[in-house]
Coordinates of C-alpha atoms and ligand atoms in Angstrom, one line a residue:
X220 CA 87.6 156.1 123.8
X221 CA 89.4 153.3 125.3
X222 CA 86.4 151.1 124.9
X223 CA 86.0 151.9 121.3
X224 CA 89.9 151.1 120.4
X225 CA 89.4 148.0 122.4
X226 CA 86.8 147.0 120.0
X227 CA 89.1 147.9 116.9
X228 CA 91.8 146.0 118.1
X229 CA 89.6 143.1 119.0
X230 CA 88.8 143.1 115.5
X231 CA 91.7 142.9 114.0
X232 CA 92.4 140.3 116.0
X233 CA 89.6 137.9 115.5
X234 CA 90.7 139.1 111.1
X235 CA 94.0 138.0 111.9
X236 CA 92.8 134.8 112.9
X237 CA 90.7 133.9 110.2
X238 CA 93.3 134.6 108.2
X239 CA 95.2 132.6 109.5
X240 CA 92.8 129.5 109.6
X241 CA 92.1 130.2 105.9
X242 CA 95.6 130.0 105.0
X243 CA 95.9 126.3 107.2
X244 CA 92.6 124.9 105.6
X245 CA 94.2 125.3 102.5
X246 CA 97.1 123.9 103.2
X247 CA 99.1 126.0 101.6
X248 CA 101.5 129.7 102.9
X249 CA 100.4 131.8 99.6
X250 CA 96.8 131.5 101.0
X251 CA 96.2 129.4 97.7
X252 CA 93.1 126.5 98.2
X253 CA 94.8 123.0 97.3
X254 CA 93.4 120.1 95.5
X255 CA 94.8 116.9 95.5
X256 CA 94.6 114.4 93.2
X257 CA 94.9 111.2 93.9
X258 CA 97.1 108.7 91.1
X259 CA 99.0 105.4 90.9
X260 CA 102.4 106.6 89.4
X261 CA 103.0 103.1 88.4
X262 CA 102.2 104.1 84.9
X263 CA 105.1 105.4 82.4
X264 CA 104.5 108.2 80.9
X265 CA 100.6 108.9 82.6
X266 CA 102.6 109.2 86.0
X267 CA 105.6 107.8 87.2
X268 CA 108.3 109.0 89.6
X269 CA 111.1 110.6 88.0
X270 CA 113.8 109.4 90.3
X271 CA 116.9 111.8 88.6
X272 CA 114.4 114.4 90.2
X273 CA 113.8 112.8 93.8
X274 CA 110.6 111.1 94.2
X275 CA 108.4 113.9 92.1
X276 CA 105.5 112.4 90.6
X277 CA 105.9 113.5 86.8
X278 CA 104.0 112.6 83.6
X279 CA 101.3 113.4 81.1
X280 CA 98.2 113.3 83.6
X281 CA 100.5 116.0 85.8
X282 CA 101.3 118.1 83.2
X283 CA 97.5 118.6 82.0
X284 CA 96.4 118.3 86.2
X285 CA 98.6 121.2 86.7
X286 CA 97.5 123.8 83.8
X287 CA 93.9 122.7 84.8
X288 CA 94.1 123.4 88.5
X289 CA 96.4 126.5 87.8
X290 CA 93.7 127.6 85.4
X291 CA 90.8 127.5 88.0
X292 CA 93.1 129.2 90.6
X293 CA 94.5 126.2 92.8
X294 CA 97.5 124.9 94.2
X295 CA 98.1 120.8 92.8
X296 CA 98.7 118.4 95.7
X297 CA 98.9 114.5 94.3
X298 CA 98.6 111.7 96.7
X299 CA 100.0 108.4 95.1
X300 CA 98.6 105.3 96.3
X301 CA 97.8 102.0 94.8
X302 CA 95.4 102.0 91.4
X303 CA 93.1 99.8 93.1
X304 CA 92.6 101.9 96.0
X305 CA 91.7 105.5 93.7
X306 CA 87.9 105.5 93.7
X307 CA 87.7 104.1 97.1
X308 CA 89.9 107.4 98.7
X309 CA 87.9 109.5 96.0
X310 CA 84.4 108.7 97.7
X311 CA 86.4 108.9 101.0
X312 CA 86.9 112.3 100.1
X313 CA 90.8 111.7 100.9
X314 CA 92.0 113.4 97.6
X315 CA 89.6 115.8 95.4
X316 CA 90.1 114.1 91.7
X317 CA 91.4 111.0 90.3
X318 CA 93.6 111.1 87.1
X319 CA 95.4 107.7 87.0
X320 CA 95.0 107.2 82.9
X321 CA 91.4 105.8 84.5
X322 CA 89.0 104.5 81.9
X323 CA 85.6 105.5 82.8
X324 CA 83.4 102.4 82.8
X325 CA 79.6 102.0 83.5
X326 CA 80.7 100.3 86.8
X327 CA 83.0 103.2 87.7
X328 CA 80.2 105.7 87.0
X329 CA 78.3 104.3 89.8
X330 CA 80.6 106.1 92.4
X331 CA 81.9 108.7 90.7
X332 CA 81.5 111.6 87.5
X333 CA 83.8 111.7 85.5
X334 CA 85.3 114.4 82.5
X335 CA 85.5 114.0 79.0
X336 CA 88.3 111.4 77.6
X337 CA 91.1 113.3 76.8
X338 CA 93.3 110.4 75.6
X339 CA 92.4 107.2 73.7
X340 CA 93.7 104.2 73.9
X341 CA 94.0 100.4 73.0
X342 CA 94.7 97.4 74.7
X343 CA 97.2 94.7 74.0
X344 CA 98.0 91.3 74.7
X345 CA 101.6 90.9 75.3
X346 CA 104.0 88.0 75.6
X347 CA 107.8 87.9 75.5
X348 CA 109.6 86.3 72.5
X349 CA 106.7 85.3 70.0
X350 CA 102.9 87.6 70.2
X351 CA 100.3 85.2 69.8
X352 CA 98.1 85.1 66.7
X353 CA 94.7 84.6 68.2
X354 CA 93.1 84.9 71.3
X355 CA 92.9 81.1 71.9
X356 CA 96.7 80.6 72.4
X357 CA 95.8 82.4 76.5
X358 CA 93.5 79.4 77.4
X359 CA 95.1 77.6 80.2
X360 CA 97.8 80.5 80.6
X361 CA 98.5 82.7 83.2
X362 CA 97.7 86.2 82.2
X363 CA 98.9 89.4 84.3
X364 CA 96.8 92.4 85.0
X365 CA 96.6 95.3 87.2
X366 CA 94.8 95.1 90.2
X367 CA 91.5 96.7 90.1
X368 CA 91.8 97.9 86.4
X369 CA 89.9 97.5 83.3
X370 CA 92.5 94.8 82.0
X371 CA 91.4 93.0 85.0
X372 CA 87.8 93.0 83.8
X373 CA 89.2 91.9 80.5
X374 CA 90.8 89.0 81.9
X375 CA 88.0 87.7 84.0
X376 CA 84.9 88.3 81.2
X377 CA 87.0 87.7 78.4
X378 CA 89.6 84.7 78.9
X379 CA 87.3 82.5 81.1
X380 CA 89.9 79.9 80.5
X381 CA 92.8 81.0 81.4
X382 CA 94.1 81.9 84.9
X383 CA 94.6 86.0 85.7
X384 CA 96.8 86.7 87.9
X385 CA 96.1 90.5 89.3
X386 CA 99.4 92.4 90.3
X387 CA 99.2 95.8 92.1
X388 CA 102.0 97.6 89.7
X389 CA 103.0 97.6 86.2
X390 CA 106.6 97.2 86.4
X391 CA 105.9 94.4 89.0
X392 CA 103.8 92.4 85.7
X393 CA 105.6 93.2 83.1
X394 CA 108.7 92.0 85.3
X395 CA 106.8 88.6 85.8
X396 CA 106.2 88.2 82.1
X397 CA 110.0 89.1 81.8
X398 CA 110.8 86.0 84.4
X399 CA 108.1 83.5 82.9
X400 CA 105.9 83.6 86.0
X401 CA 103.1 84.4 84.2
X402 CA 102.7 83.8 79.7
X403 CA 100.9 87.5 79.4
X404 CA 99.6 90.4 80.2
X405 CA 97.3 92.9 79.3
X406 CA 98.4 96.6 78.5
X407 CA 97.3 99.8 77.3
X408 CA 99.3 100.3 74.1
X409 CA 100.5 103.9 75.2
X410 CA 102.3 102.2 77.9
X411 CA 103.6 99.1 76.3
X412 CA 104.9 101.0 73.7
X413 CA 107.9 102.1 76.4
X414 CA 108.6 98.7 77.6
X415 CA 108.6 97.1 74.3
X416 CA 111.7 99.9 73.2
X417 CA 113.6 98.4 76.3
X418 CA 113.5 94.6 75.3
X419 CA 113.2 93.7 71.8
X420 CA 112.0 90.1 73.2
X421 CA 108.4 91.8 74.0
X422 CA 105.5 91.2 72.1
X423 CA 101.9 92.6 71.4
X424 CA 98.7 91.4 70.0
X425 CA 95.8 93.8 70.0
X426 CA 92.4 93.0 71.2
X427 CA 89.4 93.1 69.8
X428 CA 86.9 95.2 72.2
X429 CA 83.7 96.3 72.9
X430 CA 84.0 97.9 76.2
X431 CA 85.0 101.7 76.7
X432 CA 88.6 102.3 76.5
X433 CA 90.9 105.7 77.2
X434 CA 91.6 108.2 80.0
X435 CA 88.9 110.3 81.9
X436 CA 89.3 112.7 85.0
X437 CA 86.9 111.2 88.0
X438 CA 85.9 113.5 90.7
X439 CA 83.4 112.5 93.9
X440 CA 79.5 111.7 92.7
X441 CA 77.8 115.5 92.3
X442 CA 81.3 117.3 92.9
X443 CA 80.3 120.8 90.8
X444 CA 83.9 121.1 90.3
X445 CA 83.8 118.3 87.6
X446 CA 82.0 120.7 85.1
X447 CA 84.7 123.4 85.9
X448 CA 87.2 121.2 84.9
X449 CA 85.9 119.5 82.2
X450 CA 85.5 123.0 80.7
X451 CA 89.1 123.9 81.2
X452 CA 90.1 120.3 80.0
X453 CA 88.1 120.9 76.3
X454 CA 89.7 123.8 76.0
X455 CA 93.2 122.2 76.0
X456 CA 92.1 119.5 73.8
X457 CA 90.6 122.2 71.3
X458 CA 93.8 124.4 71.4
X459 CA 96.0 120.9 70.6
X460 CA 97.5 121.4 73.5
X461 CA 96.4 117.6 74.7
X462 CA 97.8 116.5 71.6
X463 CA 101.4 118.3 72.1
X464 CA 101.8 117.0 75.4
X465 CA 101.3 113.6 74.7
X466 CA 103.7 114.0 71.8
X467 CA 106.0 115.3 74.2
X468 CA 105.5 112.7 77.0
X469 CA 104.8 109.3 74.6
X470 CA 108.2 110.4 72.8
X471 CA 109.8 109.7 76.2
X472 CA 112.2 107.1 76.6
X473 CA 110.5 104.6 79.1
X474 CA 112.1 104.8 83.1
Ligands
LIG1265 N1 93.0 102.4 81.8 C1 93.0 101.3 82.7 C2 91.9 101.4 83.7 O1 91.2 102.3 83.8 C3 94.3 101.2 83.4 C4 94.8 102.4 84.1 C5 96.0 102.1 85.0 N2 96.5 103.3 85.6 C6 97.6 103.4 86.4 N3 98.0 104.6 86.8 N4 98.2 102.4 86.7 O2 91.7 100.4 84.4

């Protein structure tokens, strides 16, 4: 008899204590699995930190990140680090997902899968006081870019002749522009849209491209979990629910 309730309590026990490791792998008290997603909240309104609200990382990416992950039963964890340095922790395996308004280039497929785009976008050339009228007026000129992005690539393949100068965050280049360190930068129009409401003075000239442009969700090469996601993304750009948000969050007024 004693031996047998020996056993049972052994056993519950040994449950206990799995429990308990579950609970701690997930990171989490409601025994909820976490994924994290790595961003760079340098990106008004993607992500950016709303500092009336602390340092919370807040924006259009989030919202859609956190129905997505709620929807496939997880707990949403974001990392913020520099944009340069997303696909590099995503390989590492140091956050699950990238959503950092991240174009999904040929060269970015290499190392990782991404989603469908749920957001499109342009990009813009954009100088304070007078836009320029063609392409031509950058050569010689110091044009500002985000480190690591595709405006980078623009820069460097497309305006041989001028000089880009690559910045790691986009208040930090547009406030260069501001200052006359550099003559231009390149933007997304969703974001330059913000910045331009804030100073008149700022102006934009849309480029001609041929590369891909817009916002994908990039997970680790093979990661099964992009297909789950994906599915739960279509189904918030079918319902219009992409749409609403992105009325909501480019109707902002810039931080
Ligand atoms: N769409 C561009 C790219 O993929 C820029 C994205 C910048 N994102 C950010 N969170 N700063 O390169």
């Amino acid at each position: 008899m004693k031996k047998i309730l020996f056993a049972m309590m052994t056993a519950v026990l040994v449950f206990a204590l799995a429990a308990c490791g579950g609970a701690e792998e997930g990171g989490s008290t409601d025994g909820k699995k976490v994924l994290t997603m790595g961003t760079s909240a340098d990106y008004f309104p993607f992500e950016f930190i709303d500092t009336a609200k602390g340092d919370e990382i807040v924006g259009f990416d989030v919202e859609i990140a956190k129905k997505v992950t709620k929807e496939l039963g997880y707990e949403l964890k974001i990392e913020d680090m520099e944009f340069g340095s997303l696909l590099g922790a995503l390989s590492a395996g140091r956050v699950d997902f990238v959503m950092a308004g991240m174009t999904p280039t040929e060269e970015r497929q290499k190392n990782a899968d991404f989603t469908d785009i749920y957001f499109e976008s342009k990009n813009l050339v954009m100088t304070k006081d007078q836009a320029i009228a063609s392409v031509d007026e950058l050569k010689g000129k110091k044009i500002g870019v985000q480190l690591g992005s595709i405006q980078e690539g623009l820069a460097k393949d497309k305006f041989k002749d001028s000089e880009a100068v690559a910045l790691n965050k986009i208040p930090e280049i547009i406030q260069e522009l501001k200052t006359g360190r550099i003559d231009a930068l390149i933007i997304e129009d969703a974001v330059a849209v913000k910045y331009m409401e804030q100073d008149s003075s700022l102006k934009t000239y849309q480029i001609e491209e041929d590369g891909p442009t817009g916002s994908a969700v990039a997970f680790k090469k093979g990661d099964k979990m992009r297909d789950e996601f994906n599915a739960e993304l279509k189904k918030m750009i079918d319902s219009g629910e992409i749409e609403k948000l992105a009325q909501e969050w480019f109707q902002k007024e810039a931080k």
